[in-house]
PDB file of C-alpha atoms in Angstrom:
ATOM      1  CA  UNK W   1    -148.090  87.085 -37.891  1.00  0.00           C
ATOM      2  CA  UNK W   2    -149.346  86.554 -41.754  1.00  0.00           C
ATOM      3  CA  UNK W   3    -146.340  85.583 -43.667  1.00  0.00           C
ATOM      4  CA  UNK W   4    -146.095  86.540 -47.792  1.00  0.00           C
ATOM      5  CA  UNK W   5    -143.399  85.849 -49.915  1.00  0.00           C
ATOM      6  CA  UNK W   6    -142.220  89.449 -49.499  1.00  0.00           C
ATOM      7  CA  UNK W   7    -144.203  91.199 -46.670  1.00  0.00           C
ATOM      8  CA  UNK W   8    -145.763  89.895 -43.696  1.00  0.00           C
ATOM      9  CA  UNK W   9    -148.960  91.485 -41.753  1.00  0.00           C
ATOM     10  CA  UNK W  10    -148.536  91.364 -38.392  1.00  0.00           C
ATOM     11  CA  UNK W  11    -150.251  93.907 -35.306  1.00  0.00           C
ATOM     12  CA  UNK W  12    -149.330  97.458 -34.630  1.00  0.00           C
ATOM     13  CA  UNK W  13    -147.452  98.284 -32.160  1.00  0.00           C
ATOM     14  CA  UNK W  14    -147.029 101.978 -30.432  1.00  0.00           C
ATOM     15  CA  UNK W  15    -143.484 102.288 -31.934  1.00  0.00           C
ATOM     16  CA  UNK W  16    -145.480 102.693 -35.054  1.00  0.00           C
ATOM     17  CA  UNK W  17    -147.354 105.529 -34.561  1.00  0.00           C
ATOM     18  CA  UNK W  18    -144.529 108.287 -36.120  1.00  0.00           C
ATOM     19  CA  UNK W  19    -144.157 106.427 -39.414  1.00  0.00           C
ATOM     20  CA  UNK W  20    -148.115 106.440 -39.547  1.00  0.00           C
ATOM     21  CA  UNK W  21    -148.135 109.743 -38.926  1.00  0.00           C
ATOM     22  CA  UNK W  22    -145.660 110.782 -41.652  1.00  0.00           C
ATOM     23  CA  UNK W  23    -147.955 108.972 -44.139  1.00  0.00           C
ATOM     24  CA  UNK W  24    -150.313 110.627 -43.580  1.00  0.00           C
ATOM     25  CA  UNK W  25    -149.202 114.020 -43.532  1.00  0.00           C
ATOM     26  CA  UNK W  26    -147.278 112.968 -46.301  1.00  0.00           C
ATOM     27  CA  UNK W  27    -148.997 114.672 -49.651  1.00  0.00           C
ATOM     28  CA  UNK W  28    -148.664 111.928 -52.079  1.00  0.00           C
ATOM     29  CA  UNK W  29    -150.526 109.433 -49.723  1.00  0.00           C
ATOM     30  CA  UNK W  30    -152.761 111.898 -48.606  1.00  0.00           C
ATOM     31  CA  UNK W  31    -154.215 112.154 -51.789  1.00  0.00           C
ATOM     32  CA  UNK W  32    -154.540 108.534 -52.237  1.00  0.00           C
ATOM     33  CA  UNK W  33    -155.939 107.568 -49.208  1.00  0.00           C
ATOM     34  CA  UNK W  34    -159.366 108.656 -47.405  1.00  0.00           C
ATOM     35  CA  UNK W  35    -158.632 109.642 -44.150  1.00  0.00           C
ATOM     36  CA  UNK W  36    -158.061 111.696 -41.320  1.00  0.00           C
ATOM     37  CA  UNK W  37    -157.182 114.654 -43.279  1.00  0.00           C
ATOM     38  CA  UNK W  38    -156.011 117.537 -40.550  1.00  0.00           C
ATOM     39  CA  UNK W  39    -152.507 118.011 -39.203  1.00  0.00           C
ATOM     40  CA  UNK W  40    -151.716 115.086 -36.739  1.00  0.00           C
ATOM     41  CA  UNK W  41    -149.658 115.343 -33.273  1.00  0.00           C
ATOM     42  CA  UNK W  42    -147.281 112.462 -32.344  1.00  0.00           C
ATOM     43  CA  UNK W  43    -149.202 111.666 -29.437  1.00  0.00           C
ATOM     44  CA  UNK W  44    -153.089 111.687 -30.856  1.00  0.00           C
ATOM     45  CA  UNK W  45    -151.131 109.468 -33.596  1.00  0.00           C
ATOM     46  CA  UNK W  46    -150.003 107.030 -30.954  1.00  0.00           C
ATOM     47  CA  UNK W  47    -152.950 107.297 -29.359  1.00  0.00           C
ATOM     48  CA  UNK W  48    -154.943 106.183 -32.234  1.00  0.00           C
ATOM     49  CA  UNK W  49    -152.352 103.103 -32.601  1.00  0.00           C
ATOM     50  CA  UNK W  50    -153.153 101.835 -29.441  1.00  0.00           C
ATOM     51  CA  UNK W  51    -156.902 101.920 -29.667  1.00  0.00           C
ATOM     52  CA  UNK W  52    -156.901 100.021 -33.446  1.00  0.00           C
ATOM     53  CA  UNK W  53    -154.090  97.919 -31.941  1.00  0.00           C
ATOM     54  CA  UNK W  54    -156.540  96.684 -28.732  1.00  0.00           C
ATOM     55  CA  UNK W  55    -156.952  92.793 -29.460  1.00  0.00           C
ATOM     56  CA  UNK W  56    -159.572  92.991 -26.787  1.00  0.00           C
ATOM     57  CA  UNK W  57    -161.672  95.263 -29.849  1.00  0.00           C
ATOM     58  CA  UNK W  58    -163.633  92.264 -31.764  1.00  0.00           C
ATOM     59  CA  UNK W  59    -164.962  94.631 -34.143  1.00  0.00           C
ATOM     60  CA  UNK W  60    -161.766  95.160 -35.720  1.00  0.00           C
ATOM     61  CA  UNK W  61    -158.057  94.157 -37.218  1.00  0.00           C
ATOM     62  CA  UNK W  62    -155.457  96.521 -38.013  1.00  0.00           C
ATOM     63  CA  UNK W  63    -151.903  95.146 -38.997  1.00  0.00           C
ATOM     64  CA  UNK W  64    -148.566  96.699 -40.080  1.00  0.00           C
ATOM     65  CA  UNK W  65    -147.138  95.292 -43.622  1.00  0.00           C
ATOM     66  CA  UNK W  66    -143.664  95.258 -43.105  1.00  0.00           C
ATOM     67  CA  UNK W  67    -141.027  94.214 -45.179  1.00  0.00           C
ATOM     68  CA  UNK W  68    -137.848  92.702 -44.492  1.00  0.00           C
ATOM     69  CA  UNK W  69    -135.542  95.377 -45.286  1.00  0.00           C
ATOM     70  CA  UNK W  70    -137.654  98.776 -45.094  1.00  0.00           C
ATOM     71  CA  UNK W  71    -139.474  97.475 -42.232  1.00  0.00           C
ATOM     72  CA  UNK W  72    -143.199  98.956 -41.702  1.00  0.00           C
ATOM     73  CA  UNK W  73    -144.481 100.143 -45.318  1.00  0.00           C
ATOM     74  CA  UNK W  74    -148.423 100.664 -44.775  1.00  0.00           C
ATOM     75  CA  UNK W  75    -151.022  99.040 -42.740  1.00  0.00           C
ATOM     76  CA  UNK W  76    -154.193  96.963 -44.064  1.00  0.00           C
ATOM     77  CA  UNK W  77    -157.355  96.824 -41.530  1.00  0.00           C
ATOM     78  CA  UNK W  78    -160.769  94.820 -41.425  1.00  0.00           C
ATOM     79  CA  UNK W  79    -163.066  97.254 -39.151  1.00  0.00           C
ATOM     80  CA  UNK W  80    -166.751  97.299 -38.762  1.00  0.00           C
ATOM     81  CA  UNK W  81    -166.830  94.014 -38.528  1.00  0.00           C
ATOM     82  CA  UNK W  82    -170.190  92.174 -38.698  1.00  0.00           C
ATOM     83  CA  UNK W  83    -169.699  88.826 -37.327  1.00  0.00           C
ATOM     84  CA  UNK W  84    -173.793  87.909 -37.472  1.00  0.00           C
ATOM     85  CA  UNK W  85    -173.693  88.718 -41.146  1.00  0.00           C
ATOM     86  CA  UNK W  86    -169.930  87.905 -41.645  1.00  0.00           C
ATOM     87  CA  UNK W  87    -168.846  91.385 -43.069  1.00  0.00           C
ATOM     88  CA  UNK W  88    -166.195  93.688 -42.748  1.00  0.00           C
ATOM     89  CA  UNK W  89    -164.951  96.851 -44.532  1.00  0.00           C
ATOM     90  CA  UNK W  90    -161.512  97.173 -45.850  1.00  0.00           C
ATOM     91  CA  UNK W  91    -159.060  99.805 -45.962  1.00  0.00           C
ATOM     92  CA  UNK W  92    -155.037 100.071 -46.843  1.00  0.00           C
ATOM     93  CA  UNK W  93    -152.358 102.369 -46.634  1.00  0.00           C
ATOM     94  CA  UNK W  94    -149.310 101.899 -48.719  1.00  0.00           C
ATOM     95  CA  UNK W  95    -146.417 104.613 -47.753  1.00  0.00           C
ATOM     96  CA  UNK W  96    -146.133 106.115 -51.275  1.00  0.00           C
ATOM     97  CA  UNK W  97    -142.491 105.530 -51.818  1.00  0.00           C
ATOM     98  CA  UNK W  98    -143.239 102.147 -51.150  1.00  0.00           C
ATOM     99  CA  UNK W  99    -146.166 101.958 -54.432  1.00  0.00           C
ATOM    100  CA  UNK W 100    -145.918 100.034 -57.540  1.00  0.00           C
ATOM    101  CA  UNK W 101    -143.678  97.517 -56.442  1.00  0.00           C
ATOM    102  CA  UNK W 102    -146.644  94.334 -55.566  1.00  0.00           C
ATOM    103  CA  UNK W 103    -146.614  94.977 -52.078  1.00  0.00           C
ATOM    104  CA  UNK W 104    -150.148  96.305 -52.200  1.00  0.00           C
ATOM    105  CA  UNK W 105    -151.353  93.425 -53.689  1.00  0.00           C
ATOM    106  CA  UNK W 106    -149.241  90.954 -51.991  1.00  0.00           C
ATOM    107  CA  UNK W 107    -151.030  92.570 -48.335  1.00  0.00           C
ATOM    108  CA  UNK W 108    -154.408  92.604 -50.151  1.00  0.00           C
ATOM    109  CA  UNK W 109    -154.311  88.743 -51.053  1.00  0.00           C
ATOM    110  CA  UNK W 110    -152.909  87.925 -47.225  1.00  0.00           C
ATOM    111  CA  UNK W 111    -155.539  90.495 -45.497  1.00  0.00           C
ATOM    112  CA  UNK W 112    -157.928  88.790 -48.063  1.00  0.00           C
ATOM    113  CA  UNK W 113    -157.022  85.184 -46.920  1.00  0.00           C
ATOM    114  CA  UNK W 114    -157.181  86.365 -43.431  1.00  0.00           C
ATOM    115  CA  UNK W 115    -160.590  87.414 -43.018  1.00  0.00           C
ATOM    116  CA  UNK W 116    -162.148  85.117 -45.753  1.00  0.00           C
ATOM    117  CA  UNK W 117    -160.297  82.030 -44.547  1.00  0.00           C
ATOM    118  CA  UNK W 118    -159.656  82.567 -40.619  1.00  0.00           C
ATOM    119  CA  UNK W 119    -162.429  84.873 -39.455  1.00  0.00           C
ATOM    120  CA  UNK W 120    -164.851  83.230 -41.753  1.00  0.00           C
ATOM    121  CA  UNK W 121    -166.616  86.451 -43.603  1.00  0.00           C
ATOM    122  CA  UNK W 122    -168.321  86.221 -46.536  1.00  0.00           C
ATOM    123  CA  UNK W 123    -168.727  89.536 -47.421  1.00  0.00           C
ATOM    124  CA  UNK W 124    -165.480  91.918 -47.885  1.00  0.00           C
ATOM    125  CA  UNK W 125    -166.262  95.409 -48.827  1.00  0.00           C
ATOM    126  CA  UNK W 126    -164.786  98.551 -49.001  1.00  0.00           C
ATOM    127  CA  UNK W 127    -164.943 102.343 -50.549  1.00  0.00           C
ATOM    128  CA  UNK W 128    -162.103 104.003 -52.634  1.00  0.00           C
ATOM    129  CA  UNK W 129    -161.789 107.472 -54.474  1.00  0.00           C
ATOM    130  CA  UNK W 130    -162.814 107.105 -57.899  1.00  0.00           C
ATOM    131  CA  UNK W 131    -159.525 108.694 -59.609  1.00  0.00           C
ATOM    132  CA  UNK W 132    -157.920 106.307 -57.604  1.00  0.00           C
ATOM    133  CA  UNK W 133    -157.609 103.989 -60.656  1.00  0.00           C
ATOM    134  CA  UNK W 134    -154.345 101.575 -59.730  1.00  0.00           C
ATOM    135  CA  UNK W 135    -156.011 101.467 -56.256  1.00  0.00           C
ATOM    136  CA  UNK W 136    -159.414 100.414 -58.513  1.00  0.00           C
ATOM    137  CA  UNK W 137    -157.546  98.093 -60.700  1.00  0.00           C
ATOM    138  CA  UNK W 138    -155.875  96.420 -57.726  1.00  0.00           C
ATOM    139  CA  UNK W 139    -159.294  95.244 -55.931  1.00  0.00           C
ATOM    140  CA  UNK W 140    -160.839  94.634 -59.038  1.00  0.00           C
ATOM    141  CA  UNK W 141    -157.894  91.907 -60.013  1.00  0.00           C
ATOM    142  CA  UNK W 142    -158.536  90.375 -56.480  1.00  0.00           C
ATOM    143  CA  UNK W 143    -162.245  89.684 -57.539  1.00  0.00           C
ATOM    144  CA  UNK W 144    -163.708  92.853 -56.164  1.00  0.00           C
ATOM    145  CA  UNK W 145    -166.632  94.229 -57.702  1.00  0.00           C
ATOM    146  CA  UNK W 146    -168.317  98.110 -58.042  1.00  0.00           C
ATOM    147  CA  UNK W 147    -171.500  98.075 -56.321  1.00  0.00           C
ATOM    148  CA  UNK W 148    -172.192 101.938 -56.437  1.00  0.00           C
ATOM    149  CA  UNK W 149    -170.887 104.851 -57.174  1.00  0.00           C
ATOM    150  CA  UNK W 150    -171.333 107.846 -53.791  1.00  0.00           C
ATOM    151  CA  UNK W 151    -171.503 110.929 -56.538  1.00  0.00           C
ATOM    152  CA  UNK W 152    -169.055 113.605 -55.063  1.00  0.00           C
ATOM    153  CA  UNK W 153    -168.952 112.307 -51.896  1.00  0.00           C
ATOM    154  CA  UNK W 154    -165.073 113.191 -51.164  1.00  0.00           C
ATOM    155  CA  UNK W 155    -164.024 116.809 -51.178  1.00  0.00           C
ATOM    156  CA  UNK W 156    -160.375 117.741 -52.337  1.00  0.00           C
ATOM    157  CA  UNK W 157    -158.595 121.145 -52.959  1.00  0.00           C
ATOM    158  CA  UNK W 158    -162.146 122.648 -53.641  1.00  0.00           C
ATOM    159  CA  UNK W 159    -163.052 119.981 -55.872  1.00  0.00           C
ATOM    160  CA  UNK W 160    -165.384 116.866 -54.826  1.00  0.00           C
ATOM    161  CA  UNK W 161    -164.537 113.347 -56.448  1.00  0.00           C
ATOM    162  CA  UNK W 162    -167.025 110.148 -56.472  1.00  0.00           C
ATOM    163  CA  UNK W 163    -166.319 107.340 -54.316  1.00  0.00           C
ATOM    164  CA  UNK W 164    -166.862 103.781 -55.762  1.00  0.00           C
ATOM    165  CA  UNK W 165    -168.786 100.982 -53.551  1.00  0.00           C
ATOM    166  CA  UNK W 166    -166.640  97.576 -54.336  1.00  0.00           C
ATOM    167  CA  UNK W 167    -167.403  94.184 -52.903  1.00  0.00           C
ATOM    168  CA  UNK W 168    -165.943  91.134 -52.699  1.00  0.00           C
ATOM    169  CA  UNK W 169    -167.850  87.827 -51.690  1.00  0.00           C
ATOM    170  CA  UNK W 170    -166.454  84.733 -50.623  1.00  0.00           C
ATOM    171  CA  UNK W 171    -166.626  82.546 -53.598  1.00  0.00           C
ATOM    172  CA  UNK W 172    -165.592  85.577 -55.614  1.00  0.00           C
ATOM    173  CA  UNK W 173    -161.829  85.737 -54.516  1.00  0.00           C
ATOM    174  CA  UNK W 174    -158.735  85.226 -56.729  1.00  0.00           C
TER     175      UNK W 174
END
């Protein structure tokens, strides 16, 4: 359990699985988030949880932000994880009626802290759509920089949008 002043990260647990689910079949976040983009059933979706969820799996960390009164919000995850080169990539979900309110950030500086801090990486990076911009903003006010820029690498409604490259090393982090 990762403790904020608002939210705390803690691990996924199969009860999650329908609330994930919703999220992403949910338009708003859809649209936000790159993902798994077809229809989901309830039990591929729990499925999935249980796999990420594994603690046994050393090459990744997915955790629940949850919040005291709506309970599970979105999820935060270090995956590929690199441990000879001390890397990971990062990826969050925030449920959209849950946006704009600092929980985003508040489970980006704890994930941040995590991995930096307790699994010793060095390297944080991660990939997000380019008209994504409070998504941008967000990792850019933690310390992360753009590395690259994947020209129409993410197809939507018959349209393909860039993907930035952003990175965020150790000494970097605010």
């Amino acid at each position: 359990m990762i403790r904020g002043a608002t939210i705390r990260l803690r691990p996924l647990e199969e009860t999650d699985a329908e609330r994930i689910r919703e999220w992403r079949l949910d338009e708003r976040t859809r649209q936000a988030y790159m993902g798994y983009r077809f229809p989901i059933i309830a039990a591929a979706e729990r499925d999935w949880v249980k796999r990420v969820a594994d603690p046994s799996n050393r090459e990744q960390v997915y955790l629940g932000v949850e919040h005291p009164q709506h309970g599970l919000i979105g999820l935060v995850n270090l995956r590929e994880i690199d441990w000879v080169n001390r890397v990971a990539k990062l990826g969050m979900l925030i449920g959209a009626s849950h946006r704009g309110q600092g929980h985003g950030r508040e489970a980006l500086s704890l994930l941040l802290r995590y991995g930096l801090h307790e699994l010793n990486l060095r390297r944080i990076e991660l990939e997000v759509r380019a008209d994504n911009e409070s998504a941008i903003a967000l990792y850019h006010s933690a310390g992360f920089m753009e590395e690259g820029r994947l020209r129409q690498r993410w197809a939507e409604d018959g349209a393909y949008v860039d993907v930035v490259v952003m990175g965020l090393l150790r000494p970097e982090a605010k």
